[in-house]
């Protein structure tokens, strides 16, 4: 049965995305750096990954993410990282714990 696109974060610092068929389409890591900020690297096949910051809030079983868009998106890689951060966060939406 089809499902919505989803993301997951584990207690071990692993991040991933599942498409509407349940296939993993994104994988990576994250690190909580303070009470309201986490960093996830946006990787490339060529060159070092770009650390992308997100502000986060957890209330009960609900997670809210807001990407921190860098002021300089003048290179293709930084622009891709900024666009990716928006697609991960879905600003204005919430993520609900399901298990």
Coordinates of N, CA and C in Angstrom, one line a residue:
X1 N 0.8 -1.2 0.0 CA 0.0 0.0 0.0 C 0.9 1.2 0.0
X2 N 0.6 2.2 -0.9 CA 1.4 3.4 -0.9 C 1.4 4.2 0.4
X3 N 2.4 4.9 0.7 CA 2.5 5.7 1.9 C 3.1 7.1 1.6
X4 N 3.1 8.0 2.5 CA 3.7 9.3 2.3 C 5.2 9.2 2.4
X5 N 5.9 10.1 1.7 CA 7.3 10.3 1.9 C 7.6 10.5 3.4
X6 N 8.6 9.9 3.9 CA 8.8 10.1 5.4 C 10.3 10.2 5.6
X7 N 10.7 10.8 6.8 CA 12.1 10.9 7.2 C 12.2 10.2 8.6
X8 N 13.4 9.7 8.9 CA 13.6 9.2 10.2 C 14.9 9.6 10.8
X9 N 15.0 9.8 12.1 CA 16.2 10.1 12.8 C 16.3 9.1 13.9
X10 N 17.4 8.5 14.1 CA 17.6 7.5 15.2 C 18.4 8.1 16.3
X11 N 18.3 7.4 17.5 CA 19.0 7.9 18.6 C 20.5 7.8 18.5
X12 N 21.0 7.1 17.4 CA 22.4 6.9 17.2 C 23.0 8.0 16.2
X13 N 22.2 9.0 15.8 CA 22.7 10.0 14.9 C 22.5 9.7 13.4
X14 N 21.6 8.8 13.1 CA 21.4 8.4 11.7 C 20.1 9.1 11.2
X15 N 20.2 9.6 10.0 CA 19.0 10.2 9.3 C 18.8 9.5 8.0
X16 N 17.5 9.4 7.6 CA 17.2 8.8 6.3 C 15.8 9.3 5.9
X17 N 15.5 9.1 4.6 CA 14.2 9.3 4.0 C 13.7 8.1 3.3
X18 N 12.4 7.9 3.3 CA 11.8 6.8 2.6 C 10.8 7.4 1.6
X19 N 10.8 6.9 0.4 CA 9.8 7.4 -0.6 C 8.4 6.8 -0.3
X20 N 7.5 7.2 -1.2 CA 6.1 6.7 -1.0 C 5.9 5.2 -1.0
X21 N 6.9 4.5 -1.6 CA 6.8 3.0 -1.6 C 7.6 2.4 -0.5
X22 N 8.2 3.2 0.4 CA 9.0 2.7 1.5 C 10.5 2.4 1.2
X23 N 10.9 2.8 0.0 CA 12.3 2.6 -0.4 C 13.2 3.8 0.2
X24 N 14.3 3.4 0.7 CA 15.2 4.5 1.3 C 15.8 5.3 0.1
X25 N 15.6 6.6 0.2 CA 16.1 7.4 -0.9 C 17.1 8.5 -0.4
X26 N 17.4 8.5 0.8 CA 18.3 9.5 1.4 C 18.9 8.9 2.7
X27 N 20.2 9.1 2.9 CA 20.7 8.6 4.2 C 21.9 9.5 4.6
X28 N 22.1 9.6 5.8 CA 23.1 10.5 6.3 C 23.2 10.4 7.9
X29 N 23.8 11.4 8.4 CA 23.9 11.5 9.9 C 23.5 12.9 10.3
X30 N 23.3 13.0 11.6 CA 23.0 14.3 12.2 C 23.7 14.4 13.5
X31 N 23.9 15.7 14.0 CA 24.5 15.9 15.3 C 23.8 17.0 16.0
X32 N 23.3 16.8 17.2 CA 22.7 17.9 17.9 C 23.8 18.7 18.5
X33 N 23.8 20.0 18.2 CA 24.9 20.9 18.7 C 24.5 21.8 19.9
X34 N 23.2 22.0 20.1 CA 22.7 22.7 21.3 C 21.2 22.4 21.5
X35 N 20.6 23.1 22.4 CA 19.2 22.8 22.7 C 18.2 23.0 21.6
X36 N 18.6 23.7 20.6 CA 17.6 23.9 19.5 C 18.2 23.9 18.1
X37 N 19.4 23.3 18.0 CA 20.1 23.3 16.7 C 20.7 21.9 16.4
X38 N 20.5 21.4 15.2 CA 21.2 20.2 14.8 C 21.8 20.5 13.4
X39 N 22.8 19.7 13.1 CA 23.6 19.8 11.9 C 23.5 18.5 11.2
X40 N 23.2 18.6 9.9 CA 23.3 17.4 9.0 C 24.1 17.7 7.8
X41 N 25.1 16.9 7.5 CA 25.9 17.2 6.3 C 25.2 16.8 5.0
X42 N 25.3 17.8 4.1 CA 24.8 17.5 2.7 C 26.0 17.1 1.9
X43 N 26.0 15.8 1.4 CA 27.2 15.3 0.8 C 27.1 15.4 -0.7
X44 N 28.3 15.2 -1.3 CA 28.4 15.2 -2.8 C 29.3 14.1 -3.2
X45 N 29.1 13.7 -4.4 CA 30.0 12.6 -5.0 C 31.4 13.2 -5.1
X46 N 31.5 14.5 -5.3 CA 32.8 15.2 -5.5 C 32.9 16.3 -4.4
X47 N 33.9 16.3 -3.7 CA 34.1 17.3 -2.7 C 33.5 17.0 -1.3
X48 N 33.9 17.8 -0.3 CA 33.5 17.6 1.0 C 32.0 17.9 1.2
X49 N 31.3 17.3 2.1 CA 29.9 17.6 2.4 C 29.8 19.0 3.0
X50 N 28.7 19.7 2.9 CA 28.4 21.0 3.5 C 27.6 20.8 4.7
X51 N 28.0 21.2 5.9 CA 27.2 21.1 7.1 C 26.0 22.1 7.0
X52 N 24.8 21.5 7.2 CA 23.6 22.3 7.1 C 22.9 22.3 8.5
X53 N 22.6 23.5 8.9 CA 22.0 23.7 10.3 C 20.5 23.8 10.1
X54 N 19.9 23.2 11.2 CA 18.4 23.3 11.3 C 18.1 23.7 12.7
X55 N 17.2 24.5 12.9 CA 16.6 24.8 14.3 C 15.5 23.7 14.4
X56 N 15.4 23.2 15.6 CA 14.4 22.1 15.9 C 13.7 22.3 17.2
X57 N 12.5 21.8 17.3 CA 11.7 21.8 18.5 C 11.0 20.5 18.6
X58 N 11.0 19.9 19.7 CA 10.3 18.7 20.0 C 9.3 18.9 21.1
X59 N 8.0 18.6 20.8 CA 7.0 18.7 21.8 C 6.2 17.4 21.8
X60 N 6.4 16.6 22.8 CA 5.8 15.3 22.8 C 6.3 14.4 21.7
X61 N 5.4 14.0 20.8 CA 5.8 13.2 19.7 C 5.9 14.0 18.4
X62 N 6.0 15.3 18.5 CA 6.1 16.2 17.3 C 7.4 16.9 17.2
X63 N 8.0 16.8 15.9 CA 9.2 17.5 15.6 C 8.9 18.6 14.6
X64 N 9.5 19.8 14.8 CA 9.4 20.9 13.9 C 10.9 21.2 13.5
X65 N 11.1 21.3 12.2 CA 12.5 21.7 11.7 C 12.4 23.0 10.9
X66 N 13.3 23.8 11.1 CA 13.4 25.0 10.3 C 14.9 25.1 9.8
X67 N 15.1 25.1 8.4 CA 16.4 25.1 7.9 C 17.0 26.5 8.1
X68 N 18.3 26.6 8.4 CA 19.0 27.8 8.4 C 19.7 28.0 7.1
X69 N 19.2 28.9 6.3 CA 19.7 29.1 4.9 C 20.9 30.0 5.0
X70 N 22.0 29.6 4.5 CA 23.2 30.4 4.6 C 23.0 31.7 3.7
X71 N 23.7 32.8 4.2 CA 23.5 34.0 3.4 C 24.2 34.0 2.1
X72 N 25.2 33.1 1.9 CA 25.9 33.0 0.6 C 25.6 31.7 0.0
X73 N 24.7 31.7 -1.0 CA 24.4 30.6 -1.8 C 24.9 30.8 -3.3
X74 N 26.1 31.4 -3.4 CA 26.6 31.8 -4.7 C 27.1 30.6 -5.5
X75 N 27.5 29.5 -4.8 CA 28.0 28.4 -5.6 C 26.9 27.3 -5.8
X76 N 27.0 26.5 -6.8 CA 26.0 25.5 -7.1 C 25.8 24.5 -5.9
X77 N 27.0 24.2 -5.2 CA 26.9 23.2 -4.1 C 26.1 23.8 -2.9
X78 N 26.4 25.1 -2.6 CA 25.7 25.7 -1.5 C 24.2 25.9 -1.8
X79 N 23.9 26.2 -3.0 CA 22.5 26.4 -3.4 C 21.8 25.0 -3.3
X80 N 22.4 23.9 -3.8 CA 21.9 22.6 -3.7 C 21.6 22.2 -2.2
X81 N 22.6 22.6 -1.4 CA 22.5 22.3 0.1 C 21.3 23.0 0.7
X82 N 21.1 24.3 0.3 CA 20.0 25.1 0.8 C 18.7 24.5 0.3
X83 N 18.6 24.1 -0.9 CA 17.3 23.5 -1.5 C 17.1 22.2 -0.8
X84 N 18.1 21.4 -0.6 CA 17.9 20.1 0.1 C 17.4 20.3 1.6
X85 N 17.9 21.4 2.2 CA 17.5 21.6 3.6 C 16.0 21.9 3.7
X86 N 15.5 22.6 2.7 CA 14.1 22.9 2.7 C 13.3 21.6 2.4
X87 N 13.8 20.8 1.6 CA 13.1 19.5 1.3 C 13.1 18.6 2.5
X88 N 14.1 18.7 3.3 CA 14.2 17.8 4.5 C 13.2 18.4 5.5
X89 N 13.2 19.7 5.7 CA 12.5 20.3 6.8 C 11.0 20.4 6.6
X90 N 10.6 20.6 5.3 CA 9.2 21.0 5.0 C 8.7 22.1 6.0
X91 N 9.4 23.3 5.9 CA 9.0 24.4 6.8 C 7.5 24.6 6.9
X92 N 7.1 24.8 8.1 CA 5.7 25.0 8.4 C 4.9 23.8 8.7
X93 N 5.5 22.6 8.4 CA 4.9 21.3 8.7 C 5.5 20.7 10.0
X94 N 4.9 19.7 10.5 CA 5.4 19.0 11.6 C 5.6 17.5 11.2
X95 N 6.6 16.9 11.9 CA 6.8 15.4 11.8 C 6.3 14.8 13.1
X96 N 5.6 13.7 12.9 CA 5.0 13.0 14.0 C 5.7 11.6 14.2
X97 N 6.1 11.3 15.5 CA 6.7 10.0 15.8 C 5.7 8.9 15.5
X98 N 6.1 7.9 14.8 CA 5.2 6.8 14.5 C 5.6 5.5 15.2
X99 N 6.8 5.4 15.7 CA 7.2 4.1 16.4 C 8.3 4.4 17.4

